[in-house]
Amino acid sequence: MKLDLSFYDKKRSLKNSFALGLVGFLAILGSFPFLAVTFYVLMKGFSALDWAFITQLPKPPGEDGGGVGHAILGSFLIVSVASLIGIPWGLSIGIFMSEVKKKTPLFRILRFVLDVLVSVPSIVVGICVYVSVVVYMKAFSGFAGSLALSILMIPIIARSSEEIFKLIPDHIREAGLALGIPRWKVILKILLPGCKGALITGLMLAVARAAGETAPLLFTALSNQYWSADLTKPMASLPVQIYNFAISGFENHQRQAWAGSFVLVMFVMVLNLVTRFILRDKNHGSRN
Amino acid sequence: MKKPSGHHFDQIFFYFLRLSGWSLVIVLLFMMGSIFWMSLPTFKNSGLGFFVSQNWDVFKEDFGAWPFIYGTVVSSFVSLLLAVPVSIGVALFINELAPRWIAKPIGFFVEMLAAIPSIVFGLWGLYVLVPFLRDYVQPGLSLVFGWLPFFSGPPIGVGMMAASVVLAIMITPTISSICREVFASIPHSTREAALGLGATRWECLKLAVLKSSFPGILGATLLGLGRALGETMAVTMVIGNVAQVKASLFAPAQTMASLLANEYAEANSDAHLSALTAIGLCLFIIAIIMSLLAQLVVDRFHKKVHGR
């Protein structure tokens, strides 16, 4: 005797195709925002972009033209100084975490501290720097902004460099030590050059993250209407300038906010894409 | 025996590494100490009432954090409702279902979302998403679900709903990338067992993948929540910045982070600054708890999978 299960099977297969269709729909929905955001930034930003935009100062409300040259300079200075502080600091912590004896108290404390710092909202870092630097110096300054950004960069750099150093097989360290080379030379002259490419990608991602941050700069570097390269004074930066333009009601300013976003997105995207290509080349190299 | 030259430098080198580690610890302690110190007067004045009071009056120096706590919690929660299903869908689709040629671009789009600065999301939210919600989504919702308190009131665009949608977009890459890791860590034999017993593909995904990775998904959700709670710029630009507690998602609101972005630089009186710093301290502590909890859940999941 044959049991007729066709109804039951049909229900199952219907449910199957419905659920799989839903998953596919959600996946397409999830990839849609990126396309929507980049489309608008490219379309609205590119049309507002010209030479004056990256070389001139903003015009007062109501007038056409002008630019954000001072903010690009400011962002460049703030992020450079932040990198000068954050890269050596983060790198040496990363080396400590992977190369020095584990299970010391400092190791455990640092593991916790890095976890905490990675998850602290960036605006809270801004408050901390305001309370501990701006209040004492009694002035907003570009340097305070750099400090806030470097605190955001350190955990990212430390984590990525720790992971990269851990990937180096131990026999390379042992080979160096067996030749009588001191450990600091093994680390700096053998391990470090060996993973240079991967390290640089980690650093670039950290710089890209810092360059796009707005919240920690709002009340540390503040902003500035004019050209300024003085790190002890308030300093304009591209993200804060975009914010100020975006919430002003004037059409010219809004256009320039899109153009500023275009510049920012391009910078961040290029850094991200370059790191992707470097990493992919590396993977292909190791596979062959 | 004399050590070969260069070895005494080892000690200096490791001292230097340890110094850089301790100095970071000191920096964190100093940061926490200083914001605690700054927010102390507020807690002394209003005690725990600070968290439940609804007033925020700068001129009368009467400060309460409830509207901002409410705004933060509700916007983050709604964003999770939107982002978690989408993220799981993305992760399932890329890892389990899609052929390579379509999985790759979708994975790329979702990953690159994480690279876009939050100010750009804010700008896009303010000039693209808000008008879209105001003109198309909110009138439709109030037509169909207008009898629910969540969808009552005039559709004005800026408000809780816009903030939740932007937040959902921003936390999707975080959640989906962890979900992908979690799904990838489930052994193939589990899936093959389900298929071998005659399960359809969906039943296989449900029984073999989703069920056993539930703790990992929970950890990913907590991590996304941690990000949503502290997100500042994009929320500030679309939430409307009104300190009020309203059930409607159409109404403007304010979160803890967006309040700080709006008022901190302009705070003149010590009491105002202290109250704002106290809110920053709360945000700090919540973020720490969230991330530690998420880590704990994910670590336990990994131990369970690999220990088996």
Coordinates of C-alpha atoms in Angstrom, one line a residue:
Chain A
M1 CA 0.0 0.0 0.0
K2 CA 1.3 3.5 -0.8
L3 CA 0.9 6.3 1.6
D4 CA -0.1 9.6 -0.1
L5 CA 2.3 12.2 1.3
S6 CA 2.2 14.5 -1.6
F7 CA 0.2 17.2 0.2
Y8 CA 2.6 17.2 3.1
D9 CA 5.6 17.3 0.7
K10 CA 4.1 20.1 -1.3
K11 CA 3.6 22.1 1.9
R12 CA 7.2 21.6 2.9
S13 CA 8.6 22.5 -0.4
L14 CA 6.3 25.6 -0.6
K15 CA 7.6 26.6 2.9
N16 CA 11.1 26.0 1.7
S17 CA 10.9 28.2 -1.3
F18 CA 9.1 30.9 0.6
A19 CA 11.7 31.0 3.4
L20 CA 14.7 30.9 0.9
G21 CA 13.1 33.7 -1.0
L22 CA 12.7 35.7 2.2
V23 CA 16.4 35.2 3.0
G24 CA 17.3 36.4 -0.5
F25 CA 15.1 39.4 -0.2
L26 CA 16.7 40.3 3.2
A27 CA 20.1 40.0 1.7
I28 CA 19.3 42.3 -1.2
L29 CA 17.6 44.7 1.3
G30 CA 20.8 44.7 3.3
S31 CA 23.0 45.6 0.4
F32 CA 20.7 48.4 -0.8
P33 CA 21.7 51.1 1.7
F34 CA 25.3 51.1 0.6
L35 CA 24.2 51.7 -3.0
A36 CA 21.7 54.4 -2.0
V37 CA 24.3 56.3 0.1
T38 CA 27.1 56.1 -2.3
F39 CA 24.8 57.0 -5.2
Y40 CA 23.6 60.2 -3.5
V41 CA 27.1 61.2 -2.3
L42 CA 28.5 60.7 -5.8
M43 CA 25.7 62.4 -7.6
K44 CA 25.2 65.4 -5.3
G45 CA 28.8 65.7 -4.2
F46 CA 30.5 65.5 -7.5
S47 CA 28.4 68.2 -9.1
A48 CA 29.3 70.6 -6.2
L49 CA 33.0 69.9 -6.4
D50 CA 35.3 72.4 -8.0
W51 CA 38.8 73.8 -7.5
A52 CA 37.6 76.6 -5.3
F53 CA 36.0 74.0 -3.0
I54 CA 39.3 72.6 -1.9
T55 CA 41.3 75.8 -1.9
Q56 CA 39.1 78.6 -0.6
L57 CA 37.5 79.6 2.7
P58 CA 33.7 79.3 3.2
K59 CA 31.6 82.2 2.0
P60 CA 29.1 83.8 4.3
P61 CA 25.5 82.5 4.1
G62 CA 23.7 83.5 1.0
E63 CA 26.7 84.0 -1.2
D64 CA 27.7 81.4 -3.8
G65 CA 31.1 79.7 -4.1
G66 CA 33.7 79.3 -1.5
G67 CA 35.2 76.2 -0.1
V68 CA 36.5 74.2 2.8
G69 CA 40.3 74.5 2.2
H70 CA 40.9 75.3 5.8
A71 CA 39.0 72.3 7.0
I72 CA 40.9 69.9 4.7
L73 CA 44.2 71.4 6.0
G74 CA 42.9 71.1 9.6
S75 CA 41.8 67.5 9.1
F76 CA 45.2 66.7 7.6
L77 CA 47.0 68.3 10.5
I78 CA 44.8 66.8 13.3
V79 CA 44.9 63.3 11.8
S80 CA 48.7 63.5 11.2
V81 CA 49.4 64.5 14.8
A82 CA 47.0 61.8 16.0
S83 CA 48.8 59.2 13.9
L84 CA 52.2 60.4 15.2
I85 CA 50.9 59.7 18.7
G86 CA 48.7 56.7 18.1
I87 CA 50.8 54.6 15.7
P88 CA 54.0 54.1 17.8
W89 CA 51.9 53.8 21.0
G90 CA 49.5 51.3 19.5
L91 CA 52.2 49.4 17.7
S92 CA 54.3 49.0 20.9
I93 CA 51.3 47.7 22.8
G94 CA 50.5 45.3 20.0
I95 CA 54.1 44.0 20.1
F96 CA 53.9 43.7 23.9
M97 CA 50.7 41.7 23.7
S98 CA 52.1 39.2 21.2
E99 CA 55.9 39.0 22.0
V100 CA 56.2 39.4 25.8
K101 CA 55.5 36.7 28.3
K102 CA 51.7 36.2 28.7
K103 CA 49.8 36.0 32.0
T104 CA 51.5 38.9 33.6
P105 CA 49.1 41.2 35.4
L106 CA 49.8 44.0 32.9
F107 CA 48.9 41.6 30.0
R108 CA 45.5 40.8 31.6
I109 CA 44.8 44.5 32.5
L110 CA 45.7 45.6 28.9
R111 CA 43.4 42.9 27.4
F112 CA 40.6 44.4 29.4
V113 CA 41.6 48.0 28.7
L114 CA 41.8 47.4 25.0
D115 CA 38.3 45.8 25.0
V116 CA 36.9 48.7 26.9
L117 CA 38.6 51.3 24.7
V118 CA 37.4 49.7 21.5
S119 CA 33.8 49.8 22.7
V120 CA 33.7 53.3 24.2
P121 CA 31.5 55.6 22.1
S122 CA 33.6 58.2 20.3
I123 CA 31.7 61.1 21.8
V124 CA 32.6 59.8 25.3
V125 CA 36.3 59.9 24.3
G126 CA 35.6 63.6 23.3
I127 CA 34.2 64.3 26.7
C128 CA 37.1 62.7 28.5
V129 CA 39.6 64.8 26.5
Y130 CA 37.5 67.9 27.1
V131 CA 37.4 67.3 30.9
S132 CA 41.1 66.3 31.2
V133 CA 42.8 68.6 28.6
V134 CA 40.6 71.4 27.3
V135 CA 39.5 72.4 30.8
Y136 CA 43.1 72.6 32.1
M137 CA 44.4 74.4 29.0
K138 CA 41.4 76.7 29.1
A139 CA 41.1 76.6 25.3
F140 CA 39.8 74.4 22.6
S141 CA 42.7 73.3 20.5
G142 CA 43.6 71.2 17.4
F143 CA 46.0 69.2 19.7
A144 CA 43.2 68.2 22.0
G145 CA 41.4 66.9 18.9
S146 CA 44.4 64.9 17.8
L147 CA 44.6 63.4 21.3
A148 CA 41.0 62.3 21.2
L149 CA 41.5 60.7 17.8
S150 CA 44.7 59.0 18.9
I151 CA 42.9 57.4 21.8
L152 CA 40.4 56.0 19.3
M153 CA 43.3 54.7 17.1
I154 CA 45.4 53.0 19.7
P155 CA 43.1 50.0 20.5
I156 CA 42.5 49.4 16.7
I157 CA 46.2 49.5 15.9
A158 CA 47.1 47.4 19.0
R159 CA 44.6 44.7 18.2
S160 CA 45.4 44.4 14.5
S161 CA 49.2 44.4 15.1
E162 CA 48.9 41.8 17.9
E163 CA 46.9 39.5 15.5
I164 CA 49.5 40.0 12.7
F165 CA 52.5 39.3 15.0
K166 CA 50.8 36.2 16.3
L167 CA 50.5 34.8 12.8
I168 CA 54.3 34.7 12.4
P169 CA 55.4 31.1 13.1
D170 CA 57.6 30.6 16.1
H171 CA 60.5 28.9 14.2
I172 CA 61.4 32.3 12.6
R173 CA 61.9 33.8 16.1
E174 CA 63.8 30.7 17.2
A175 CA 66.0 30.9 14.1
G176 CA 66.9 34.5 14.9
L177 CA 67.6 33.8 18.6
A178 CA 69.7 30.7 17.7
L179 CA 72.0 32.9 15.7
G180 CA 72.6 34.9 18.9
I181 CA 70.6 37.9 17.8
P182 CA 69.1 39.8 20.8
R183 CA 65.3 39.7 21.1
W184 CA 64.7 43.4 20.3
K185 CA 66.6 43.0 17.1
V186 CA 64.6 39.8 16.2
I187 CA 61.4 41.8 16.7
L188 CA 62.4 45.0 15.0
K189 CA 64.7 43.8 12.3
I190 CA 63.2 40.3 11.4
L191 CA 59.5 40.2 12.5
L192 CA 58.5 43.7 11.8
P193 CA 59.8 43.9 8.2
G194 CA 58.3 40.5 7.6
C195 CA 54.8 41.6 8.3
K196 CA 55.1 45.1 7.1
G197 CA 52.4 44.9 4.4
A198 CA 49.8 43.5 6.8
L199 CA 50.7 46.0 9.5
I200 CA 50.4 48.9 7.1
T201 CA 46.9 47.8 6.1
G202 CA 45.9 47.8 9.8
L203 CA 47.4 51.3 10.2
M204 CA 45.5 52.6 7.1
L205 CA 42.2 51.3 8.4
A206 CA 42.8 53.1 11.7
V207 CA 43.7 56.3 9.9
A208 CA 40.6 56.0 7.8
R209 CA 38.5 55.6 10.9
A210 CA 40.1 58.6 12.6
A211 CA 39.7 60.8 9.5
G212 CA 35.9 60.2 9.4
E213 CA 35.2 60.8 13.1
T214 CA 33.2 63.9 14.0
A215 CA 31.9 63.4 17.5
P216 CA 35.2 63.5 19.4
L217 CA 36.3 66.7 17.6
L218 CA 33.1 68.7 18.3
F219 CA 34.3 70.0 21.7
T220 CA 38.0 69.4 21.5
A221 CA 39.2 70.9 18.2
L222 CA 35.9 72.8 17.9
S223 CA 36.0 74.6 14.5
N224 CA 37.4 77.6 12.9
Q225 CA 36.3 80.0 10.1
Y226 CA 39.8 80.8 8.9
W227 CA 43.0 79.3 7.8
S228 CA 44.9 78.1 10.8
A229 CA 47.9 75.7 11.2
D230 CA 48.3 76.5 14.9
L231 CA 47.6 73.3 16.9
T232 CA 47.1 75.3 20.2
K233 CA 44.1 77.1 18.7
P234 CA 40.6 75.8 17.6
M235 CA 41.0 74.1 14.3
A236 CA 38.5 73.3 11.5
S237 CA 38.2 69.7 10.3
L238 CA 36.3 68.3 7.3
P239 CA 33.7 66.2 9.3
V240 CA 32.8 69.0 11.6
Q241 CA 32.6 71.4 8.7
I242 CA 30.2 69.1 6.9
Y243 CA 28.1 68.9 10.1
N244 CA 28.0 72.7 10.4
F245 CA 27.1 73.1 6.7
A246 CA 24.5 70.3 6.8
I247 CA 22.5 71.8 9.7
S248 CA 22.7 75.4 8.2
G249 CA 19.6 76.2 6.2
F250 CA 21.4 77.7 3.2
E251 CA 21.4 75.9 -0.1
N252 CA 25.0 76.7 -1.0
H253 CA 26.2 75.3 2.3
Q254 CA 24.1 72.1 1.9
R255 CA 25.6 71.6 -1.6
Q256 CA 29.1 72.0 -0.1
A257 CA 28.2 69.5 2.7
W258 CA 27.6 66.9 0.0
A259 CA 30.8 67.9 -1.7
G260 CA 32.7 67.5 1.6
S261 CA 31.1 64.1 2.1
F262 CA 32.2 63.1 -1.4
V263 CA 35.8 64.0 -0.5
L264 CA 35.6 62.2 2.8
V265 CA 34.0 59.1 1.3
M266 CA 36.5 59.0 -1.5
F267 CA 39.4 59.2 1.0
V268 CA 38.0 56.5 3.2
M269 CA 37.0 54.2 0.3
V270 CA 40.3 54.4 -1.4
L271 CA 42.2 53.5 1.8
N272 CA 39.8 50.6 2.4
L273 CA 40.0 49.3 -1.2
V274 CA 43.8 49.6 -1.2
T275 CA 44.0 47.6 2.0
R276 CA 41.7 45.0 0.5
F277 CA 44.0 44.6 -2.5
I278 CA 47.1 44.3 -0.4
L279 CA 45.5 41.7 1.8
R280 CA 44.2 39.7 -1.2
D281 CA 47.7 39.7 -2.9
K282 CA 49.2 38.5 0.3
N283 CA 46.7 35.6 0.5
H284 CA 47.3 34.6 -3.1
G285 CA 51.0 34.7 -2.4
S286 CA 50.9 32.4 0.6
R287 CA 48.6 30.0 -1.2
N288 CA 51.0 29.4 -4.1
Chain B
M1 CA 80.3 35.2 31.3
K2 CA 79.8 38.4 29.4
K3 CA 76.7 38.7 27.4
P4 CA 77.2 39.4 23.7
S5 CA 76.8 43.1 22.8
G6 CA 73.3 44.2 22.2
H7 CA 71.6 42.0 24.7
H8 CA 71.5 44.6 27.5
F9 CA 69.4 46.6 25.2
D10 CA 66.7 43.9 25.4
Q11 CA 65.9 45.1 28.9
I12 CA 65.5 48.7 27.8
F13 CA 63.3 47.6 24.9
F14 CA 61.0 45.6 27.1
Y15 CA 60.9 48.4 29.7
F16 CA 59.8 50.6 26.9
L17 CA 57.0 48.2 25.8
R18 CA 55.8 47.8 29.4
L19 CA 55.9 51.6 29.8
S20 CA 53.7 52.1 26.8
G21 CA 51.2 49.5 28.2
W22 CA 51.1 51.1 31.7
S23 CA 50.7 54.6 30.2
L24 CA 47.6 53.5 28.3
V25 CA 46.2 52.0 31.5
I26 CA 46.9 55.3 33.3
V27 CA 45.3 57.3 30.5
L28 CA 42.1 55.2 30.8
L29 CA 42.0 55.6 34.6
F30 CA 42.7 59.3 34.3
M31 CA 39.8 59.7 31.7
M32 CA 37.4 57.7 33.9
G33 CA 38.5 59.6 37.0
S34 CA 38.1 63.0 35.5
I35 CA 34.6 62.4 34.0
F36 CA 33.6 60.9 37.3
W37 CA 34.9 63.9 39.2
M38 CA 33.2 66.3 36.9
S39 CA 29.8 64.5 37.2
L40 CA 30.0 64.2 40.9
P41 CA 28.1 67.5 41.7
T42 CA 25.1 66.3 39.7
F43 CA 24.8 63.0 41.5
K44 CA 25.3 64.8 44.8
N45 CA 22.5 67.3 44.0
S46 CA 19.8 65.0 42.6
G47 CA 21.0 61.5 43.6
L48 CA 19.3 58.7 41.7
G49 CA 16.4 61.0 40.9
F50 CA 18.7 62.3 38.1
F51 CA 17.8 59.1 36.1
V52 CA 14.0 59.3 36.4
S53 CA 13.4 63.1 36.3
Q54 CA 11.9 64.2 33.1
N55 CA 12.9 67.9 33.3
W56 CA 15.8 69.3 31.4
D57 CA 15.9 73.0 32.0
V58 CA 19.2 74.7 31.5
F59 CA 18.1 78.1 32.9
K60 CA 16.6 76.7 36.1
E61 CA 19.5 74.2 36.3
D62 CA 17.0 71.4 36.8
F63 CA 18.4 68.3 35.1
G64 CA 16.9 64.9 34.6
A65 CA 18.2 62.2 32.2
W66 CA 15.0 60.1 31.6
P67 CA 14.0 61.5 28.2
F68 CA 17.5 60.8 26.9
I69 CA 17.7 57.3 28.4
Y70 CA 14.3 56.6 26.9
G71 CA 15.3 58.0 23.5
T72 CA 18.6 56.0 23.5
V73 CA 16.9 52.7 24.6
V74 CA 13.9 53.0 22.2
S75 CA 15.9 54.1 19.1
S76 CA 18.5 51.3 19.7
F77 CA 15.8 48.7 20.3
V78 CA 13.8 49.6 17.2
S79 CA 17.0 49.6 15.2
L80 CA 17.8 46.1 16.4
L81 CA 14.3 44.9 15.4
L82 CA 15.1 46.1 11.9
A83 CA 18.8 45.2 11.6
V84 CA 18.9 41.7 13.2
P85 CA 16.6 39.9 10.7
V86 CA 18.3 41.7 7.8
S87 CA 21.8 40.9 9.1
I88 CA 20.9 37.2 9.7
G89 CA 19.4 37.1 6.2
V90 CA 22.6 38.6 4.7
A91 CA 24.8 36.2 6.6
L92 CA 22.7 33.2 5.7
F93 CA 22.5 34.2 2.1
I94 CA 26.2 34.8 1.6
N95 CA 27.5 31.8 3.6
E96 CA 24.9 29.2 2.8
L97 CA 22.8 29.9 -0.2
A98 CA 24.1 32.2 -2.8
P99 CA 26.5 31.3 -5.7
R100 CA 29.8 33.0 -5.5
W101 CA 29.2 35.6 -8.2
I102 CA 26.3 37.1 -6.2
A103 CA 27.5 36.5 -2.7
K104 CA 30.7 38.4 -3.3
P105 CA 29.2 41.8 -4.3
I106 CA 26.5 41.6 -1.6
G107 CA 29.2 40.8 1.0
F108 CA 31.3 43.7 -0.3
F109 CA 28.4 46.2 -0.2
V110 CA 27.5 45.3 3.4
E111 CA 31.1 45.3 4.6
M112 CA 31.9 48.7 3.0
L113 CA 28.9 50.1 4.8
A114 CA 31.0 49.9 7.9
A115 CA 33.7 52.2 6.3
I116 CA 31.4 55.1 5.6
P117 CA 31.8 57.9 8.3
S118 CA 28.7 58.5 10.4
I119 CA 28.5 62.1 9.4
V120 CA 27.8 61.0 5.8
F121 CA 25.0 58.7 7.1
G122 CA 23.7 61.8 8.9
L123 CA 23.7 64.0 5.8
W124 CA 22.1 61.2 3.7
G125 CA 19.6 60.6 6.4
L126 CA 18.7 64.3 6.8
Y127 CA 18.3 65.0 3.1
V128 CA 17.3 61.7 1.5
L129 CA 15.8 59.4 4.1
V130 CA 13.8 61.9 6.1
P131 CA 11.9 63.3 3.1
F132 CA 11.3 59.7 1.9
L133 CA 9.9 58.7 5.3
R134 CA 7.8 61.8 5.6
D135 CA 6.3 61.6 2.1
Y136 CA 5.8 57.9 1.5
V137 CA 6.4 55.6 4.5
Q138 CA 4.9 57.5 7.4
P139 CA 1.6 58.5 5.7
G140 CA 1.2 54.8 4.7
L141 CA 1.9 53.5 8.1
S142 CA -0.5 56.0 9.8
L143 CA -3.2 55.0 7.3
V144 CA -2.9 51.3 8.1
F145 CA -1.7 51.3 11.7
G146 CA -2.7 54.7 12.8
W147 CA -4.8 53.2 15.7
L148 CA -1.5 52.1 17.3
P149 CA 0.1 54.6 19.6
F150 CA 3.5 54.0 17.9
F151 CA 2.3 55.3 14.5
S152 CA 0.1 58.2 15.7
G153 CA 0.7 61.9 15.2
P154 CA 1.7 63.9 12.1
P155 CA 4.3 62.5 9.8
I156 CA 7.1 65.0 10.0
G157 CA 10.1 62.8 9.0
V158 CA 12.7 63.8 11.6
G159 CA 12.2 61.8 14.8
M160 CA 12.6 58.4 16.4
M161 CA 11.8 56.5 13.3
A162 CA 14.4 58.1 11.1
A163 CA 17.0 57.7 13.8
S164 CA 16.2 54.0 14.2
V165 CA 16.4 53.3 10.4
V166 CA 19.8 55.1 10.1
L167 CA 21.1 53.2 13.2
A168 CA 19.8 49.9 11.7
I169 CA 21.8 50.6 8.5
M170 CA 24.9 51.4 10.5
I171 CA 24.9 48.3 12.7
T172 CA 24.0 45.8 10.0
P173 CA 27.6 45.3 8.9
T174 CA 28.7 44.6 12.6
I175 CA 26.0 42.1 13.2
S176 CA 26.2 40.3 9.9
S177 CA 30.0 39.9 9.9
I178 CA 29.8 38.2 13.4
C179 CA 26.9 36.1 12.3
R180 CA 28.9 35.0 9.2
E181 CA 31.8 34.0 11.5
V182 CA 29.4 32.1 13.7
F183 CA 27.8 30.3 10.8
A184 CA 31.1 29.4 9.4
S185 CA 32.3 27.8 12.6
I186 CA 29.5 25.2 12.6
P187 CA 30.8 22.0 11.2
H188 CA 29.7 20.8 7.8
S189 CA 28.8 17.4 9.1
T190 CA 25.8 19.0 11.0
R191 CA 24.4 20.3 7.8
E192 CA 25.0 17.1 5.9
A193 CA 23.3 15.2 8.7
A194 CA 20.2 17.3 8.3
L195 CA 20.2 17.1 4.5
G196 CA 20.9 13.3 4.7
L197 CA 17.7 12.8 6.8
G198 CA 15.7 14.4 4.0
A199 CA 15.4 18.0 5.3
T200 CA 14.7 20.7 2.7
R201 CA 17.3 23.4 2.4
W202 CA 15.4 25.7 4.7
E203 CA 14.8 23.0 7.3
C204 CA 18.6 22.3 7.2
L205 CA 19.3 26.0 7.7
K206 CA 16.8 26.3 10.5
L207 CA 17.8 23.1 12.4
A208 CA 21.5 22.8 11.7
V209 CA 22.6 26.4 11.4
L210 CA 20.3 28.8 13.1
K211 CA 19.4 26.8 16.1
S212 CA 22.9 25.8 17.1
S213 CA 24.3 29.3 16.5
F214 CA 21.7 31.1 18.6
P215 CA 24.2 32.2 21.4
G216 CA 26.5 33.6 18.7
I217 CA 23.6 35.5 17.1
L218 CA 22.8 36.9 20.6
G219 CA 26.4 38.0 21.1
A220 CA 26.3 39.7 17.7
T221 CA 23.1 41.5 18.6
L222 CA 24.6 42.7 21.9
L223 CA 27.6 44.1 20.0
G224 CA 25.3 45.8 17.6
L225 CA 23.3 47.2 20.5
G226 CA 26.5 48.6 22.0
R227 CA 27.3 50.4 18.8
A228 CA 23.8 51.7 18.4
L229 CA 23.7 53.1 22.0
G230 CA 26.8 55.3 21.4
E231 CA 26.3 56.4 17.8
T232 CA 26.2 60.1 17.8
M233 CA 26.4 62.2 14.6
A234 CA 24.0 60.4 12.3
V235 CA 21.4 60.2 15.1
T236 CA 21.8 63.8 16.1
M237 CA 21.1 64.9 12.5
V238 CA 17.8 63.0 12.1
I239 CA 16.2 62.6 15.5
G240 CA 14.9 66.2 15.9
N241 CA 16.6 66.8 19.2
V242 CA 13.5 67.4 21.4
A243 CA 13.8 66.2 25.0
Q244 CA 10.4 64.4 25.3
V245 CA 9.0 61.0 26.0
K246 CA 6.4 60.1 23.4
A247 CA 5.2 56.6 22.4
S248 CA 4.9 57.6 18.8
L249 CA 7.9 56.8 16.6
F250 CA 7.0 59.8 14.4
A251 CA 7.8 62.2 17.2
P252 CA 11.1 63.9 17.5
A253 CA 13.2 62.7 20.5
Q254 CA 16.7 63.0 21.8
T255 CA 19.4 60.4 22.8
M256 CA 22.1 60.6 25.3
A257 CA 24.8 60.9 22.7
S258 CA 22.9 63.4 20.5
L259 CA 22.3 65.6 23.6
L260 CA 26.0 65.7 24.3
A261 CA 26.8 66.6 20.6
N262 CA 24.3 69.4 20.8
E263 CA 24.9 71.0 24.1
Y264 CA 28.4 70.2 25.3
A265 CA 30.3 72.8 23.5
E266 CA 27.9 75.5 24.4
A267 CA 27.4 74.6 28.1
N268 CA 28.3 77.7 30.2
S269 CA 27.3 76.9 33.7
D270 CA 29.1 74.4 35.9
A271 CA 25.9 72.6 36.8
H272 CA 24.9 72.2 33.1
L273 CA 28.4 70.8 32.2
S274 CA 28.3 68.5 35.2
A275 CA 24.9 67.1 34.2
L276 CA 26.1 66.6 30.7
T277 CA 29.2 64.8 31.9
A278 CA 27.1 62.6 34.1
I279 CA 25.2 61.5 31.0
G280 CA 28.5 60.8 29.3
L281 CA 29.5 58.7 32.3
C282 CA 26.3 56.7 32.0
L283 CA 27.0 56.1 28.3
F284 CA 30.5 55.0 29.1
I285 CA 29.4 52.5 31.7
I286 CA 26.6 51.1 29.5
A287 CA 28.9 50.7 26.6
I288 CA 31.5 48.8 28.7
I289 CA 28.9 46.5 30.1
M290 CA 27.4 45.8 26.7
S291 CA 30.7 44.9 25.1
L292 CA 31.9 42.7 27.9
L293 CA 28.6 40.9 27.9
A294 CA 28.8 40.4 24.2
Q295 CA 32.3 39.1 24.4
L296 CA 31.3 36.7 27.1
V297 CA 28.5 35.3 25.1
V298 CA 30.5 34.9 21.9
D299 CA 33.5 33.4 23.8
R300 CA 31.2 30.8 25.5
F301 CA 29.7 29.9 22.1
H302 CA 33.2 29.4 20.6
K303 CA 34.2 27.2 23.5
K304 CA 31.0 25.2 23.1
V305 CA 31.5 24.6 19.4
H306 CA 35.2 23.9 19.5
G307 CA 35.1 21.9 22.7
R308 CA 32.7 19.4 21.3

